[in-house]
Every structure is written in structure tokens, then in C-alpha cells.
Coordinates of C-alpha atoms and ligand atoms in Angstrom, one line a residue:
X8 CA 0.0 0.0 0.0
X9 CA 2.8 2.3 1.0
X10 CA 4.6 1.5 -2.2
X11 CA 1.5 2.4 -4.3
X12 CA 1.1 5.7 -2.5
X13 CA 4.7 6.6 -3.2
X14 CA 4.3 5.8 -6.9
X15 CA 1.1 7.9 -7.0
X16 CA 2.7 10.8 -5.4
X17 CA 5.7 10.6 -7.8
X18 CA 3.3 10.4 -10.7
X19 CA 1.4 13.5 -9.4
X20 CA 4.5 15.5 -9.0
X21 CA 5.7 14.5 -12.4
X22 CA 2.5 15.5 -14.2
X23 CA 2.4 18.7 -12.2
X24 CA 5.9 19.6 -13.4
X25 CA 4.9 18.8 -17.0
X26 CA 1.9 21.1 -16.7
X27 CA 4.0 23.9 -15.2
X28 CA 6.4 23.6 -18.1
X29 CA 3.6 23.6 -20.6
X30 CA 2.1 26.8 -19.3
X31 CA 5.5 28.6 -18.9
X32 CA 5.7 31.4 -21.5
X33 CA 8.7 31.4 -23.8
X34 CA 11.1 34.3 -23.9
X35 CA 9.7 35.2 -27.3
X36 CA 6.2 35.3 -26.0
X37 CA 7.2 37.4 -23.0
X38 CA 9.0 39.8 -25.3
X39 CA 6.2 40.2 -27.8
X40 CA 5.0 43.7 -26.7
X41 CA 8.5 44.9 -26.1
X42 CA 9.6 44.1 -29.7
X43 CA 7.0 46.5 -31.0
X44 CA 7.3 49.2 -28.4
X45 CA 9.8 51.4 -30.1
X46 CA 9.9 54.1 -27.4
X47 CA 10.1 54.0 -23.6
X48 CA 10.8 56.7 -21.1
X49 CA 13.5 56.2 -18.5
X50 CA 13.0 58.2 -15.3
X51 CA 15.9 58.8 -12.9
X52 CA 14.2 60.3 -9.9
X53 CA 16.0 60.5 -6.6
X54 CA 17.8 62.5 -3.9
X55 CA 20.6 63.6 -6.3
X56 CA 18.3 66.1 -8.0
X57 CA 18.2 68.2 -4.8
X58 CA 21.8 69.4 -5.1
X59 CA 21.8 68.6 -8.8
X60 CA 24.7 66.2 -8.6
X61 CA 25.5 62.8 -10.2
X62 CA 23.1 60.0 -9.2
X63 CA 24.8 57.8 -6.5
X64 CA 28.1 58.1 -8.3
X65 CA 28.9 61.5 -6.7
X66 CA 29.2 59.5 -3.4
X67 CA 31.2 56.8 -5.0
X68 CA 33.7 59.3 -6.4
X69 CA 33.8 61.1 -3.0
X70 CA 32.6 64.3 -4.4
X71 CA 30.1 64.4 -1.5
X72 CA 30.2 62.6 1.8
X73 CA 27.6 59.9 2.5
X74 CA 26.1 62.0 5.2
X75 CA 25.6 65.1 3.0
X76 CA 24.3 63.0 0.1
X77 CA 21.6 61.5 2.4
X78 CA 20.8 65.0 3.8
X79 CA 19.4 65.8 0.4
X80 CA 16.4 63.6 1.4
X81 CA 15.2 66.4 3.6
X82 CA 14.4 68.4 0.5
X83 CA 13.0 65.7 -1.6
X84 CA 9.5 66.8 -1.4
X85 CA 7.6 65.3 -4.4
X86 CA 5.1 68.1 -3.7
X87 CA 4.2 68.6 -7.3
X88 CA 4.4 65.0 -8.3
X89 CA 1.6 64.3 -10.8
X90 CA 2.2 60.8 -12.2
X91 CA -1.1 61.1 -14.2
X92 CA 0.4 64.0 -16.1
X93 CA 3.6 62.1 -16.6
X94 CA 1.8 59.2 -18.0
X95 CA -0.4 61.3 -20.2
X96 CA 2.7 63.1 -21.6
X97 CA 4.5 59.8 -22.2
X98 CA 1.4 58.4 -24.0
X99 CA 1.1 61.6 -26.1
X100 CA 4.7 61.3 -27.1
X101 CA 4.1 57.8 -28.4
X102 CA 5.9 55.8 -25.7
X103 CA 4.6 52.4 -24.9
X104 CA 6.4 51.9 -21.6
X105 CA 8.4 53.7 -18.9
X106 CA 11.1 52.6 -16.4
X107 CA 11.4 54.3 -13.0
X108 CA 14.4 54.1 -10.7
X109 CA 12.7 52.5 -7.7
X110 CA 16.1 52.1 -6.1
X111 CA 19.4 53.4 -7.5
X112 CA 22.8 52.4 -6.2
X113 CA 22.4 54.8 -3.3
X114 CA 19.9 52.4 -1.8
X115 CA 17.1 54.9 -1.4
X116 CA 13.8 53.2 -2.1
X117 CA 11.0 55.2 -3.8
X118 CA 8.4 52.8 -2.5
X119 CA 7.4 52.0 1.1
X120 CA 9.6 49.0 1.6
X121 CA 9.3 46.9 4.7
X122 CA 12.9 45.9 4.4
X123 CA 14.8 49.1 4.9
X124 CA 14.0 52.4 6.5
X125 CA 15.9 54.1 3.7
X126 CA 12.8 54.9 1.8
X127 CA 11.0 58.1 0.8
X128 CA 8.1 57.6 3.2
X129 CA 10.3 57.4 6.2
X130 CA 13.1 59.8 5.3
X131 CA 11.6 62.6 3.2
X132 CA 8.9 65.2 3.3
X133 CA 7.2 63.3 0.5
X134 CA 6.1 60.9 3.3
X135 CA 4.6 58.4 0.9
X136 CA 5.1 55.6 -1.5
X137 CA 5.9 57.1 -4.9
X138 CA 5.9 54.0 -7.0
X139 CA 2.3 53.0 -6.5
X140 CA 0.9 56.2 -8.1
X141 CA 3.3 55.8 -11.0
X142 CA 2.2 52.3 -11.6
X143 CA -1.5 53.2 -11.5
X144 CA -1.0 56.2 -13.7
X145 CA 0.8 54.2 -16.4
X146 CA -1.7 51.4 -16.3
X147 CA -4.5 53.9 -16.7
X148 CA -2.9 55.1 -19.9
X149 CA -2.3 51.6 -21.1
X150 CA 1.5 51.9 -20.8
X151 CA 3.7 49.0 -19.7
X152 CA 5.3 49.4 -16.3
X153 CA 9.1 49.1 -15.9
X154 CA 10.9 49.1 -12.6
X155 CA 14.6 49.9 -12.4
X156 CA 16.3 48.2 -9.5
X157 CA 20.0 48.5 -8.6
X158 CA 21.4 45.1 -7.6
X159 CA 24.2 46.9 -5.7
X160 CA 23.1 48.9 -2.7
X161 CA 25.8 51.2 -1.5
X162 CA 24.0 51.9 1.8
X163 CA 23.5 48.3 2.9
X164 CA 25.8 47.5 5.8
X165 CA 26.5 44.0 4.3
X166 CA 27.5 45.5 1.0
X167 CA 31.1 46.7 0.8
X168 CA 31.7 50.0 -0.7
X169 CA 34.8 52.0 -1.8
X170 CA 34.0 55.3 0.0
X171 CA 33.7 56.1 3.7
X172 CA 30.3 55.4 5.1
X173 CA 29.0 55.5 8.7
X174 CA 27.3 52.5 10.3
X175 CA 24.0 52.2 8.4
X176 CA 22.6 49.1 10.2
X177 CA 19.8 51.0 11.9
X178 CA 18.3 51.6 8.4
X179 CA 18.3 47.9 7.7
X180 CA 16.7 46.0 10.5
X181 CA 17.6 42.4 10.3
X182 CA 15.8 39.9 12.5
X183 CA 16.8 36.2 13.0
X184 CA 19.7 36.4 10.6
X185 CA 22.5 35.6 13.0
X186 CA 23.4 32.4 11.2
X187 CA 23.8 34.0 7.8
X188 CA 27.0 35.4 6.3
X189 CA 26.9 39.1 5.4
X190 CA 26.6 38.2 1.8
X191 CA 23.8 35.8 2.4
X192 CA 22.0 38.5 4.4
X193 CA 22.4 40.9 1.5
X194 CA 21.1 38.5 -1.1
X195 CA 18.1 37.7 1.2
X196 CA 17.5 41.5 1.5
X197 CA 17.6 42.0 -2.3
X198 CA 15.3 39.0 -2.7
X199 CA 12.8 40.3 -0.2
X200 CA 12.7 43.7 -1.8
X201 CA 12.2 42.2 -5.3
X202 CA 9.5 40.0 -4.1
X203 CA 7.9 43.0 -2.5
X204 CA 8.1 45.0 -5.8
X205 CA 6.7 42.0 -7.7
X206 CA 3.8 41.4 -5.5
X207 CA 2.9 45.1 -4.9
X208 CA 3.3 46.3 -8.4
X209 CA 3.3 43.3 -10.8
X210 CA 5.7 45.0 -13.2
X211 CA 6.0 44.2 -16.9
X212 CA 9.7 44.8 -17.0
X213 CA 12.6 44.8 -14.5
X214 CA 15.5 47.0 -15.4
X215 CA 18.5 45.8 -13.4
X216 CA 21.7 47.7 -13.0
X217 CA 25.0 47.5 -11.2
X218 CA 25.5 43.7 -11.9
X219 CA 29.1 44.4 -12.9
X220 CA 30.1 44.7 -9.3
X221 CA 29.7 40.9 -8.6
X222 CA 29.7 37.6 -10.5
X223 CA 26.6 35.8 -11.7
X224 CA 27.1 33.2 -8.9
X225 CA 27.3 35.9 -6.2
X226 CA 24.1 37.5 -7.4
X227 CA 22.5 34.0 -7.6
X228 CA 21.4 35.4 -11.0
X229 CA 19.9 32.2 -12.3
X230 CA 17.7 31.5 -9.3
X231 CA 16.7 35.1 -9.0
X232 CA 15.5 35.0 -12.6
X233 CA 13.5 31.9 -11.8
X234 CA 12.0 33.6 -8.8
X235 CA 11.0 36.7 -10.8
X236 CA 9.2 34.5 -13.3
X237 CA 7.5 32.5 -10.6
X238 CA 6.3 35.7 -9.0
X239 CA 5.3 37.2 -12.3
X240 CA 5.3 34.8 -15.3
X241 CA 5.1 37.6 -17.9
X242 CA 7.9 39.8 -16.7
X243 CA 10.8 40.6 -19.0
X244 CA 14.3 41.5 -17.7
X245 CA 17.0 43.6 -19.2
X246 CA 20.5 42.3 -19.7
X247 CA 22.0 43.5 -16.5
X248 CA 21.4 40.3 -14.6
X249 CA 24.6 38.9 -16.0
X250 CA 23.7 36.4 -18.7
X251 CA 20.1 35.9 -17.5
X252 CA 18.5 38.9 -19.2
X253 CA 15.9 38.7 -22.0
X254 CA 17.2 41.6 -24.1
X255 CA 20.3 43.7 -24.4
X256 CA 20.9 47.2 -23.1
X257 CA 23.5 49.3 -24.9
X258 CA 23.8 52.7 -23.2
X259 CA 24.7 56.2 -24.3
X260 CA 26.7 55.2 -27.5
X261 CA 24.3 54.2 -30.3
X262 CA 25.2 50.7 -31.7
X263 CA 27.1 50.8 -35.0
X264 CA 26.4 47.1 -35.7
X265 CA 22.9 45.7 -35.2
X266 CA 22.7 44.0 -31.9
X267 CA 21.3 40.4 -32.0
X268 CA 18.0 39.6 -30.5
X269 CA 15.7 42.1 -28.8
X270 CA 17.4 45.3 -27.6
X271 CA 16.9 48.7 -26.2
X272 CA 19.2 51.7 -26.3
X273 CA 19.1 54.0 -23.3
X274 CA 20.3 57.6 -23.6
X275 CA 20.3 60.8 -21.6
X276 CA 19.1 64.1 -23.1
X277 CA 22.0 66.0 -21.6
X278 CA 25.0 64.3 -20.0
X279 CA 23.4 63.2 -16.8
X280 CA 20.6 60.7 -15.8
X281 CA 19.3 62.7 -12.8
X282 CA 18.1 66.3 -12.6
X283 CA 21.3 68.3 -13.0
X284 CA 20.4 71.9 -13.7
X285 CA 24.0 73.0 -14.4
X286 CA 24.3 70.5 -17.1
X287 CA 22.9 72.4 -20.1
X288 CA 24.5 70.2 -22.7
X289 CA 21.2 69.1 -24.1
X290 CA 21.1 67.2 -27.4
X291 CA 19.3 69.1 -30.1
X292 CA 15.9 67.7 -31.0
X293 CA 17.2 66.7 -34.4
X294 CA 19.7 64.4 -32.8
X295 CA 17.1 62.8 -30.6
X296 CA 14.8 62.2 -33.6
X297 CA 17.7 60.8 -35.7
X298 CA 18.7 58.5 -32.8
X299 CA 15.2 57.3 -32.5
X300 CA 15.0 56.5 -36.2
X301 CA 18.4 54.8 -36.2
X302 CA 17.4 52.6 -33.3
X303 CA 14.1 51.5 -34.7
X304 CA 15.6 51.0 -38.1
X305 CA 17.9 48.4 -36.5
X306 CA 15.1 46.7 -34.7
X307 CA 15.6 48.3 -31.2
X308 CA 13.7 50.5 -28.8
X309 CA 14.9 53.9 -27.6
X310 CA 14.6 54.3 -23.8
X311 CA 14.9 58.1 -23.6
X312 CA 15.8 59.5 -20.2
X313 CA 14.3 62.3 -18.1
X314 CA 15.4 63.4 -14.7
X315 CA 12.5 64.9 -12.8
X316 CA 13.2 67.6 -10.2
X317 CA 12.8 66.7 -6.5
X318 CA 9.4 68.2 -6.4
X319 CA 8.2 65.9 -9.2
X320 CA 8.1 68.3 -12.1
X321 CA 9.9 67.8 -15.3
X322 CA 12.4 70.4 -16.6
X323 CA 11.2 72.5 -19.5
X324 CA 14.1 71.4 -21.8
X325 CA 13.1 67.8 -21.3
X326 CA 9.4 68.3 -21.9
X327 CA 10.2 70.3 -25.0
X328 CA 12.3 67.4 -26.3
X329 CA 9.7 64.8 -25.5
X330 CA 7.0 66.8 -27.2
X331 CA 9.0 67.5 -30.3
X332 CA 9.9 63.8 -30.7
X333 CA 6.2 63.0 -30.1
X334 CA 5.1 65.4 -32.9
X335 CA 7.5 63.8 -35.2
X336 CA 6.3 60.3 -34.3
X337 CA 2.7 61.4 -34.8
X338 CA 3.4 62.6 -38.3
X339 CA 5.0 59.3 -39.2
X340 CA 3.0 57.0 -37.0
X341 CA 2.3 54.4 -39.7
X342 CA 5.9 54.0 -40.5
X343 CA 7.0 53.9 -36.9
X344 CA 4.5 51.5 -35.4
X345 CA 3.7 49.3 -38.4
X346 CA 7.3 48.4 -39.0
X347 CA 10.3 46.4 -38.1
X348 CA 14.0 46.7 -38.7
X349 CA 14.8 47.8 -42.2
X350 CA 17.1 46.7 -45.1
X351 CA 20.6 45.4 -44.4
X352 CA 23.4 47.8 -45.2
X353 CA 24.1 48.5 -48.8
X354 CA 20.7 49.2 -50.3
X355 CA 20.2 52.8 -49.2
X356 CA 22.3 55.6 -47.7
X357 CA 20.5 56.0 -44.5
X358 CA 18.2 54.1 -42.1
X359 CA 15.2 52.2 -43.5
X360 CA 12.2 50.5 -42.0
X361 CA 10.1 47.6 -43.4
X362 CA 6.4 47.3 -42.9
X363 CA 5.6 44.1 -41.0
X364 CA 4.2 42.4 -44.1
X365 CA 7.3 43.5 -46.0
X366 CA 5.4 45.1 -48.8
X367 CA 6.6 48.6 -48.0
X368 CA 10.1 50.1 -47.5
X369 CA 10.4 53.3 -45.6
X370 CA 13.4 55.4 -46.5
X371 CA 14.5 57.8 -43.9
X372 CA 16.2 61.0 -45.2
X373 CA 18.3 62.8 -42.6
X374 CA 19.4 65.4 -45.1
X375 CA 17.9 67.1 -48.2
X376 CA 18.7 64.8 -51.1
X377 CA 20.5 66.0 -54.2
X378 CA 19.7 65.0 -57.8
X379 CA 17.8 61.8 -57.0
X380 CA 17.3 59.3 -54.3
X381 CA 18.7 55.9 -55.1
X382 CA 17.6 52.5 -53.8
X383 CA 19.5 49.4 -54.9
X384 CA 18.9 45.7 -55.0
X385 CA 15.1 45.6 -55.0
X386 CA 13.8 42.7 -57.2
X387 CA 10.2 43.6 -56.9
X388 CA 8.1 45.7 -59.1
X389 CA 7.3 49.0 -57.4
X390 CA 3.7 50.2 -57.2
X391 CA 4.2 53.7 -56.0
X392 CA 6.4 56.0 -54.0
X393 CA 5.3 58.9 -51.9
X394 CA 6.5 61.3 -49.2
X395 CA 4.8 60.4 -45.9
X396 CA 3.1 63.2 -44.1
X397 CA 2.0 65.1 -47.2
X398 CA 1.5 62.4 -49.8
X399 CA 3.5 63.9 -52.6
X400 CA 3.9 61.1 -55.1
X401 CA 7.4 60.7 -56.5
X402 CA 8.3 59.6 -60.0
X403 CA 10.8 56.8 -60.2
X404 CA 12.7 54.9 -62.9
X405 CA 14.6 51.7 -62.8
X406 CA 18.0 52.0 -64.3
X407 CA 20.7 49.5 -65.2
X408 CA 20.8 45.9 -64.0
X409 CA 19.6 42.9 -66.0
X410 CA 16.2 42.0 -64.7
X411 CA 16.1 38.8 -66.8
X412 CA 19.2 37.7 -64.9
X413 CA 17.8 38.8 -61.6
X414 CA 20.1 41.8 -61.3
X415 CA 17.8 44.6 -60.4
X416 CA 19.9 47.7 -60.9
X417 CA 18.9 50.9 -59.1
X418 CA 15.7 52.7 -58.5
X419 CA 16.2 56.4 -59.3
X420 CA 13.6 58.3 -57.3
X421 CA 12.7 61.9 -57.9
X422 CA 13.5 64.2 -54.9
X423 CA 10.6 65.6 -52.9
X424 CA 9.7 69.3 -53.1
X425 CA 11.7 71.3 -50.6
X426 CA 8.6 72.3 -48.7
X427 CA 7.7 68.6 -48.2
X428 CA 10.9 67.8 -46.4
X429 CA 10.6 67.4 -42.7
X430 CA 12.8 69.6 -40.5
X431 CA 14.2 66.6 -38.8
X432 CA 13.8 63.3 -40.7
X433 CA 11.7 62.8 -43.8
X434 CA 10.2 59.4 -44.6
X435 CA 9.6 58.2 -48.1
X436 CA 7.3 55.2 -48.6
X437 CA 8.1 52.8 -51.3
X438 CA 5.2 50.5 -52.0
X439 CA 6.1 47.1 -53.6
X440 CA 3.8 44.9 -55.7
X441 CA 4.5 42.0 -53.4
X442 CA 6.6 40.9 -50.5
X443 CA 10.2 42.2 -50.6
X444 CA 12.7 40.2 -52.6
X445 CA 16.2 41.5 -52.1
X446 CA 19.2 41.1 -54.4
X447 CA 22.2 40.6 -52.1
X448 CA 24.7 39.6 -54.7
X449 CA 28.1 41.2 -55.6
X450 CA 27.5 41.1 -59.3
X451 CA 28.3 38.7 -62.1
X452 CA 28.5 38.5 -65.9
X453 CA 25.2 38.9 -67.7
X454 CA 25.5 35.6 -69.5
X455 CA 22.6 35.9 -71.8
X456 CA 22.0 39.3 -73.3
X457 CA 18.9 40.6 -74.9
Ligands
GLC504 C1 24.7 53.3 -15.6 C2 24.9 54.1 -14.4 C3 23.7 54.4 -13.7 C4 22.5 54.7 -14.6 C5 22.4 53.7 -15.6 C6 21.3 53.9 -16.6 O1 24.7 52.0 -15.3 O2 25.8 53.5 -13.4 O3 23.9 55.4 -12.8 O4 21.4 54.7 -13.8 O5 23.6 53.6 -16.3 O6 21.5 53.1 -17.7

């Protein structure tokens, strides 16, 4: 009897495991919305905006003492924090998601965490959880919710740092942890906070940072990823969980070669992530629009950063840039959202996009073209070519090549009227008769001439 019971239990556990595996979403399924998102807004909001200094790093580089850095909390008021307006603005701009620094390397939590007293409810005049209203506001606008979480915590007493720091243990109450090593305590702490974030906010995306300070084994990266998926089966994770991320995260320097797989490029508008009023080195709108175009033309998303002020308002220069990008996106909405990565190098001098069904090629002009626009290596017959945004149709002519030998030659396209060129980036739509067929050859003799 006992034997039969044991067999039954084993069979039950086995079938349970098979079921669990069947229902588990694949990485591709979890990444589905992300691959089409195109634009996200990164939000670096924290104490550092009070003095207008570097986020967390100013402490690391000993430009400010730990004590003075933390004193900034006294002026972190969030008094004009209107997450609904943030979310409406992001939506209007065309973003599909946002990522908020719930805890940067400095260890200050923007939510009301049970696991450390270093949180904005206990330490700042804001006196409340700031993450919940952000999550609600984004969800109300149909935007996906991203939470940034620094794996390293430069305030945690069990996490070693390279700058002088007073005893911080009172901020990190630890009960019944006598038998754990300092590192085990730290990992348990991170795990607790992440479980708290997952259960309270059910994020769509985790944006980890700071993984470079330790190894994958030290972070227990693999089991952390398993836990995140167990708490929230749909969540996606950026690449800063050592090798356990779902998509890659190049930063500040736009990739020159297309990254493989899903990816997202994050970039500041000036030279700093947080609010830094003396940093006026803002990128011109033209550069932001071009960057966006280059990123989506290579199949990525742009995660464009803003650094709200300690009171929760967004600096004018940043709003202006978001709105200008938004206007551009609105004008070219069809091309932006109905597309995927464009042609490989060699066909057109500039970025391109391809409609999802591959019957349209979108040529992106950064500069005013001269003489004619040329497009090479397209085997298909072309139906029509027009300038998006004003519908000017453009004449075109196929020149050269040897179609009977499958060598397509070039398409010489008339240039748009000056007045139809966009001040940032103009998009030309090339409509094909059928699904794109590319010529990728390097040329050969035309063996049979007409
Ligand atoms: C870097 C910086 C960090 C910033 C992040 C955003 O990792 O260390 O301060 O938040 O980039 O991508």
C-alpha cells in the first residue's frame, strides 16, 4: 500500500511539473509587446536632484560625503508629483512603456519597503510611496510598467563600498539572521525587496543595474530570474542580470552594428541621468529624432531618459524634447509602429524600416537629397512612391541591371519638393507589388544578353 502511495505521489509531482512547463511562457512570448514598443521613457528620480549632482556616483567618487548625500532627502518633497500628467505626456509622445528608478545604487527606495528604513516615506517630506501612483497612472494610460532596481546597494551594511560610510545598520533592520553570512544576508534582502516589488506592483519589466560589481554566482542570478518568473510569469528582464536577461541594453553610445535579438538603447538628453540643472549640454531635437530613427531601423527601442526635479516636475528642456519627438512620431506613426528593422546595409544611404508584411520600405532621409534618391537591389516591381506626411507622389525609374538575370539595378527616385521635407527626418514610402525580394549579390556577368 505504502509503495502504491509513493508511486502515485511521484506520478502526481511529475505531471504537475509537465503542466507547469507547458504553461510557462517562452522568452519570445514574454518579449512580444517589447519588440513592438519602439519608445520607452527612462525616469531617474532621486535625492541627487536636490543638489543637482551625479546619481549615486557622486558619493562613490567622493565628491560628496555619504552623510551630505543623504541629507538631500530632507528636500526631496515630491510636492508637485503628478504621475497622471507624466503618464499622459508619455502616451502623447508615443511611448509604450516607462522605467522608473525604484532604487538606485544609493539604496534609497522610492516605495514604502518593509525591508529598509531608507525609503522616501520614512526619510523625506514626501512621506509616501511614490511607486504605486506611478504604476497606477501608467496602467490607466495603457502603458507598460518598468521598474529599475539596482542590484548593488551602497547603503546596505552588508554590501562593501569603496567610500567612507557610517554605520547604516539602523536603516536595515535584520531579524533572525544571526546564522547567515553578510553576503547571504544581503542576497536575502535584495530578494525580499524584489518579491515586495513584484507582489505590490506586478511589473511588466525589470531593469536591473550594477550587476558588474559581482559575479553571476554571487548575485544568484539564475535562481533570481526563476523567482522573478515565478512571482510574475510575464515579466521581462534587461541584460544586467549577468547572462540571464531577455534583451540587451546598450547605453549612451548608439550601436554601430545591429545587436542580435531584442534590444533597447538608453540615452540621456543632456549628460546626466538625474536632474542636474548646471548640465545644459542638451542634445538638439534633431539628434534625438535621428537617434530614435536609427534605433528602430535596427530593430531596437529607444529608452529616452528624463530626470524629474525633487518636487516631481519635469524640466522644460526635457518636456520640450519629448513633445518634439512626439510630434514627429505622430506625423510618421504608420511607418514607426507598423514596421520592423529595415534593409541590411548596402541598399540605401540611410536608415530604413520595413512594414511588418514586407510590402513597404520606408526610406529615412536625414538630409535634403540632391539630384535623385537611389535605392538598390530591390527585385520587386514598385507600385508607388510617396512622401509620408503630405502624400506627394514621386516619380521613379529603374535604371541599369539585368532583370532577366535577376540583377535589379537601381531605382532612381525623384527628390521631394523642398517644402515637403521634414525639418528633422523625412520618410519616403516605397510600396512594392508583393513581398520584398532583395538582391544581395556582388555582381556577375550577364551571360545571356537581350
Ligand atoms: C549606468 C549608471 C547608472 C545609470 C544607468 C542607466 O549603469 O551607473 O547610474 O542609472 O547607467 O543606464
